[in-house]
PDB file of N, CA, C and O in Angstrom:
ATOM      1  N   MET A   1     116.599  99.830 126.944  1.00 74.00           N
ATOM      2  CA  MET A   1     115.927  98.575 126.653  1.00 74.00           C
ATOM      3  C   MET A   1     114.422  98.797 126.511  1.00 74.00           C
ATOM      4  O   MET A   1     113.827  98.366 125.539  1.00 74.00           O
ATOM      5  N   PHE A   2     113.820  99.482 127.477  1.00 77.00           N
ATOM      6  CA  PHE A   2     112.377  99.723 127.442  1.00 77.00           C
ATOM      7  C   PHE A   2     112.004 100.590 126.245  1.00 77.00           C
ATOM      8  O   PHE A   2     110.991 100.352 125.593  1.00 77.00           O
ATOM      9  N   LYS A   3     112.838 101.581 125.936  1.00 80.00           N
ATOM     10  CA  LYS A   3     112.569 102.479 124.815  1.00 80.00           C
ATOM     11  C   LYS A   3     112.581 101.709 123.492  1.00 80.00           C
ATOM     12  O   LYS A   3     111.709 101.900 122.653  1.00 80.00           O
ATOM     13  N   GLN A   4     113.533 100.810 123.337  1.00 82.00           N
ATOM     14  CA  GLN A   4     113.618 100.004 122.118  1.00 82.00           C
ATOM     15  C   GLN A   4     112.415  99.076 122.003  1.00 82.00           C
ATOM     16  O   GLN A   4     111.836  98.942 120.926  1.00 82.00           O
ATOM     17  N   LEU A   5     112.034  98.464 123.101  1.00 81.00           N
ATOM     18  CA  LEU A   5     110.875  97.576 123.093  1.00 81.00           C
ATOM     19  C   LEU A   5     109.608  98.352 122.747  1.00 81.00           C
ATOM     20  O   LEU A   5     108.772  97.882 121.976  1.00 81.00           O
ATOM     21  N   SER A   6     109.489  99.558 123.275  1.00 84.00           N
ATOM     22  CA  SER A   6     108.324 100.394 122.984  1.00 84.00           C
ATOM     23  C   SER A   6     108.266 100.755 121.510  1.00 84.00           C
ATOM     24  O   SER A   6     107.191 100.728 120.900  1.00 84.00           O
ATOM     25  N   LEU A   7     109.409 101.087 120.929  1.00 83.00           N
ATOM     26  CA  LEU A   7     109.442 101.438 119.511  1.00 83.00           C
ATOM     27  C   LEU A   7     109.076 100.243 118.635  1.00 83.00           C
ATOM     28  O   LEU A   7     108.322 100.389 117.668  1.00 83.00           O
ATOM     29  N   VAL A   8     109.581  99.079 118.968  1.00 86.00           N
ATOM     30  CA  VAL A   8     109.260  97.875 118.199  1.00 86.00           C
ATOM     31  C   VAL A   8     107.776  97.564 118.317  1.00 86.00           C
ATOM     32  O   VAL A   8     107.110  97.258 117.326  1.00 86.00           O
ATOM     33  N   LEU A   9     107.241  97.645 119.511  1.00 86.00           N
ATOM     34  CA  LEU A   9     105.818  97.384 119.724  1.00 86.00           C
ATOM     35  C   LEU A   9     104.961  98.380 118.949  1.00 86.00           C
ATOM     36  O   LEU A   9     103.977  97.997 118.314  1.00 86.00           O
ATOM     37  N   ALA A  10     105.338  99.649 118.971  1.00 88.00           N
ATOM     38  CA  ALA A  10     104.597 100.670 118.228  1.00 88.00           C
ATOM     39  C   ALA A  10     104.642 100.383 116.731  1.00 88.00           C
ATOM     40  O   ALA A  10     103.630 100.525 116.033  1.00 88.00           O
ATOM     41  N   ALA A  11     105.795  99.980 116.227  1.00 86.00           N
ATOM     42  CA  ALA A  11     105.921  99.670 114.802  1.00 86.00           C
ATOM     43  C   ALA A  11     105.047  98.478 114.419  1.00 86.00           C
ATOM     44  O   ALA A  11     104.375  98.498 113.387  1.00 86.00           O
ATOM     45  N   VAL A  12     105.045  97.448 115.248  1.00 83.00           N
ATOM     46  CA  VAL A  12     104.226  96.262 114.965  1.00 83.00           C
ATOM     47  C   VAL A  12     102.744  96.618 114.985  1.00 83.00           C
ATOM     48  O   VAL A  12     101.980  96.215 114.102  1.00 83.00           O
ATOM     49  N   LEU A  13     102.337  97.378 115.974  1.00 84.00           N
ATOM     50  CA  LEU A  13     100.924  97.779 116.054  1.00 84.00           C
ATOM     51  C   LEU A  13     100.519  98.636 114.861  1.00 84.00           C
ATOM     52  O   LEU A  13      99.413  98.495 114.327  1.00 84.00           O
ATOM     53  N   THR A  14     101.416  99.517 114.438  1.00 83.00           N
ATOM     54  CA  THR A  14     101.135 100.355 113.270  1.00 83.00           C
ATOM     55  C   THR A  14     100.970  99.499 112.024  1.00 83.00           C
ATOM     56  O   THR A  14     100.032  99.693 111.247  1.00 83.00           O
ATOM     57  N   LEU A  15     101.861  98.547 111.830  1.00 79.00           N
ATOM     58  CA  LEU A  15     101.760  97.668 110.666  1.00 79.00           C
ATOM     59  C   LEU A  15     100.485  96.839 110.694  1.00 79.00           C
ATOM     60  O   LEU A  15      99.831  96.662 109.664  1.00 79.00           O
ATOM     61  N   LEU A  16     100.125  96.339 111.856  1.00 75.00           N
ATOM     62  CA  LEU A  16      98.891  95.560 111.963  1.00 75.00           C
ATOM     63  C   LEU A  16      97.669  96.423 111.666  1.00 75.00           C
ATOM     64  O   LEU A  16      96.733  95.981 110.989  1.00 75.00           O
ATOM     65  N   THR A  17      97.685  97.635 112.171  1.00 75.00           N
ATOM     66  CA  THR A  17      96.564  98.546 111.930  1.00 75.00           C
ATOM     67  C   THR A  17      96.447  98.884 110.451  1.00 75.00           C
ATOM     68  O   THR A  17      95.352  98.852 109.886  1.00 75.00           O
ATOM     69  N   LEU A  18      97.573  99.197 109.831  1.00 71.00           N
ATOM     70  CA  LEU A  18      97.539  99.546 108.416  1.00 71.00           C
ATOM     71  C   LEU A  18      97.177  98.357 107.541  1.00 71.00           C
ATOM     72  O   LEU A  18      96.500  98.521 106.526  1.00 71.00           O
ATOM     73  N   SER A  19      97.578  97.169 107.924  1.00 69.00           N
ATOM     74  CA  SER A  19      97.246  95.991 107.126  1.00 69.00           C
ATOM     75  C   SER A  19      95.770  95.648 107.240  1.00 69.00           C
ATOM     76  O   SER A  19      95.225  94.971 106.368  1.00 69.00           O
ATOM     77  N   ALA A  20      95.114  96.113 108.284  1.00 64.00           N
ATOM     78  CA  ALA A  20      93.688  95.856 108.444  1.00 64.00           C
ATOM     79  C   ALA A  20      92.848  96.763 107.552  1.00 64.00           C
ATOM     80  O   ALA A  20      91.688  96.481 107.294  1.00 64.00           O
ATOM     81  N   CYS A  21      93.435  97.831 107.057  1.00 58.00           N
ATOM     82  CA  CYS A  21      92.720  98.763 106.185  1.00 58.00           C
ATOM     83  C   CYS A  21      92.816  98.266 104.740  1.00 58.00           C
ATOM     84  O   CYS A  21      93.895  97.961 104.254  1.00 58.00           O
ATOM     85  N   ASN A  22      91.699  98.210 104.057  1.00 63.00           N
ATOM     86  CA  ASN A  22      91.693  97.707 102.680  1.00 63.00           C
ATOM     87  C   ASN A  22      92.015  98.786 101.665  1.00 63.00           C
ATOM     88  O   ASN A  22      92.406  98.481 100.549  1.00 63.00           O
ATOM     89  N   THR A  23      91.816 100.039 102.030  1.00 69.00           N
ATOM     90  CA  THR A  23      92.043 101.116 101.072  1.00 69.00           C
ATOM     91  C   THR A  23      92.769 102.271 101.747  1.00 69.00           C
ATOM     92  O   THR A  23      92.813 102.371 102.966  1.00 69.00           O
ATOM     93  N   MET A  24      93.320 103.139 100.935  1.00 68.00           N
ATOM     94  CA  MET A  24      93.961 104.341 101.469  1.00 68.00           C
ATOM     95  C   MET A  24      92.920 105.236 102.142  1.00 68.00           C
ATOM     96  O   MET A  24      93.217 105.916 103.106  1.00 68.00           O
ATOM     97  N   GLN A  25      91.699 105.207 101.651  1.00 71.00           N
ATOM     98  CA  GLN A  25      90.626 105.974 102.281  1.00 71.00           C
ATOM     99  C   GLN A  25      90.400 105.470 103.697  1.00 71.00           C
ATOM    100  O   GLN A  25      90.205 106.251 104.621  1.00 71.00           O
ATOM    101  N   GLY A  26      90.449 104.181 103.877  1.00 75.00           N
ATOM    102  CA  GLY A  26      90.299 103.586 105.205  1.00 75.00           C
ATOM    103  C   GLY A  26      91.427 104.006 106.128  1.00 75.00           C
ATOM    104  O   GLY A  26      91.210 104.286 107.308  1.00 75.00           O
ATOM    105  N   VAL A  27      92.645 104.065 105.594  1.00 76.00           N
ATOM    106  CA  VAL A  27      93.792 104.520 106.386  1.00 76.00           C
ATOM    107  C   VAL A  27      93.566 105.963 106.821  1.00 76.00           C
ATOM    108  O   VAL A  27      93.791 106.314 107.975  1.00 76.00           O
ATOM    109  N   GLY A  28      93.103 106.786 105.899  1.00 80.00           N
ATOM    110  CA  GLY A  28      92.840 108.192 106.225  1.00 80.00           C
ATOM    111  C   GLY A  28      91.808 108.344 107.327  1.00 80.00           C
ATOM    112  O   GLY A  28      91.971 109.153 108.239  1.00 80.00           O
ATOM    113  N   ARG A  29      90.752 107.552 107.268  1.00 83.00           N
ATOM    114  CA  ARG A  29      89.723 107.609 108.313  1.00 83.00           C
ATOM    115  C   ARG A  29      90.288 107.179 109.657  1.00 83.00           C
ATOM    116  O   ARG A  29      89.990 107.776 110.686  1.00 83.00           O
ATOM    117  N   ASP A  30      91.086 106.119 109.641  1.00 82.00           N
ATOM    118  CA  ASP A  30      91.671 105.634 110.892  1.00 82.00           C
ATOM    119  C   ASP A  30      92.597 106.671 111.510  1.00 82.00           C
ATOM    120  O   ASP A  30      92.565 106.902 112.722  1.00 82.00           O
ATOM    121  N   ILE A  31      93.408 107.314 110.685  1.00 85.00           N
ATOM    122  CA  ILE A  31      94.324 108.343 111.185  1.00 85.00           C
ATOM    123  C   ILE A  31      93.539 109.537 111.719  1.00 85.00           C
ATOM    124  O   ILE A  31      93.878 110.094 112.761  1.00 85.00           O
ATOM    125  N   GLU A  32      92.475 109.906 111.016  1.00 89.00           N
ATOM    126  CA  GLU A  32      91.647 111.025 111.472  1.00 89.00           C
ATOM    127  C   GLU A  32      91.010 110.713 112.832  1.00 89.00           C
ATOM    128  O   GLU A  32      90.994 111.551 113.733  1.00 89.00           O
ATOM    129  N   ARG A  33      90.503 109.504 113.002  1.00 88.00           N
ATOM    130  CA  ARG A  33      89.895 109.113 114.275  1.00 88.00           C
ATOM    131  C   ARG A  33      90.928 109.101 115.400  1.00 88.00           C
ATOM    132  O   ARG A  33      90.632 109.501 116.526  1.00 88.00           O
ATOM    133  N   ALA A  34      92.125 108.643 115.092  1.00 87.00           N
ATOM    134  CA  ALA A  34      93.188 108.642 116.102  1.00 87.00           C
ATOM    135  C   ALA A  34      93.519 110.069 116.507  1.00 87.00           C
ATOM    136  O   ALA A  34      93.694 110.368 117.688  1.00 87.00           O
ATOM    137  N   GLY A  35      93.597 110.972 115.538  1.00 87.00           N
ATOM    138  CA  GLY A  35      93.866 112.371 115.835  1.00 87.00           C
ATOM    139  C   GLY A  35      92.765 112.991 116.686  1.00 87.00           C
ATOM    140  O   GLY A  35      93.036 113.757 117.617  1.00 87.00           O
ATOM    141  N   GLU A  36      91.525 112.655 116.385  1.00 87.00           N
ATOM    142  CA  GLU A  36      90.402 113.172 117.178  1.00 87.00           C
ATOM    143  C   GLU A  36      90.475 112.653 118.614  1.00 87.00           C
ATOM    144  O   GLU A  36      90.179 113.374 119.564  1.00 87.00           O
ATOM    145  N   GLY A  37      90.862 111.394 118.758  1.00 84.00           N
ATOM    146  CA  GLY A  37      91.011 110.821 120.101  1.00 84.00           C
ATOM    147  C   GLY A  37      92.098 111.527 120.895  1.00 84.00           C
ATOM    148  O   GLY A  37      91.942 111.814 122.083  1.00 84.00           O
ATOM    149  N   ILE A  38      93.196 111.839 120.235  1.00 82.00           N
ATOM    150  CA  ILE A  38      94.289 112.549 120.890  1.00 82.00           C
ATOM    151  C   ILE A  38      93.840 113.962 121.280  1.00 82.00           C
ATOM    152  O   ILE A  38      94.129 114.421 122.392  1.00 82.00           O
ATOM    153  N   GLN A  39      93.129 114.624 120.396  1.00 81.00           N
ATOM    154  CA  GLN A  39      92.620 115.972 120.707  1.00 81.00           C
ATOM    155  C   GLN A  39      91.672 115.917 121.902  1.00 81.00           C
ATOM    156  O   GLN A  39      91.734 116.761 122.785  1.00 81.00           O
ATOM    157  N   GLY A  40      90.790 114.934 121.920  1.00 78.00           N
ATOM    158  CA  GLY A  40      89.852 114.806 123.026  1.00 78.00           C
ATOM    159  C   GLY A  40      90.562 114.564 124.343  1.00 78.00           C
ATOM    160  O   GLY A  40      90.194 115.128 125.373  1.00 78.00           O
ATOM    161  N   ALA A  41      91.600 113.752 124.299  1.00 78.00           N
ATOM    162  CA  ALA A  41      92.357 113.479 125.530  1.00 78.00           C
ATOM    163  C   ALA A  41      93.123 114.702 125.989  1.00 78.00           C
ATOM    164  O   ALA A  41      93.267 114.937 127.194  1.00 78.00           O
ATOM    165  N   ALA A  42      93.584 115.510 125.049  1.00 76.00           N
ATOM    166  CA  ALA A  42      94.359 116.703 125.396  1.00 76.00           C
ATOM    167  C   ALA A  42      93.475 117.774 126.027  1.00 76.00           C
ATOM    168  O   ALA A  42      93.943 118.575 126.826  1.00 76.00           O
ATOM    169  N   LYS A  43      92.202 117.797 125.666  1.00 74.00           N
ATOM    170  CA  LYS A  43      91.283 118.799 126.180  1.00 74.00           C
ATOM    171  C   LYS A  43      90.858 118.521 127.609  1.00 74.00           C
ATOM    172  O   LYS A  43      90.406 119.401 128.313  1.00 74.00           O
ATOM    173  N   LYS A  44      91.009 117.274 128.045  1.00 64.00           N
ATOM    174  CA  LYS A  44      90.556 116.899 129.395  1.00 64.00           C
ATOM    175  C   LYS A  44      91.477 117.394 130.447  1.00 64.00           C
ATOM    176  O   LYS A  44      92.524 117.702 130.469  1.00 64.00           O
TER     177      LYS A  44
END
């Protein structure tokens, strides 16, 4: 149950994030920033 809810929530958040981007370039920047955040967290 929790796993399904998490997947649905992740999908909704992804769609909202992508809909906020006006261009594919904006999507690329957002994905790059997310990746940098993950790298920074992994280094800690």
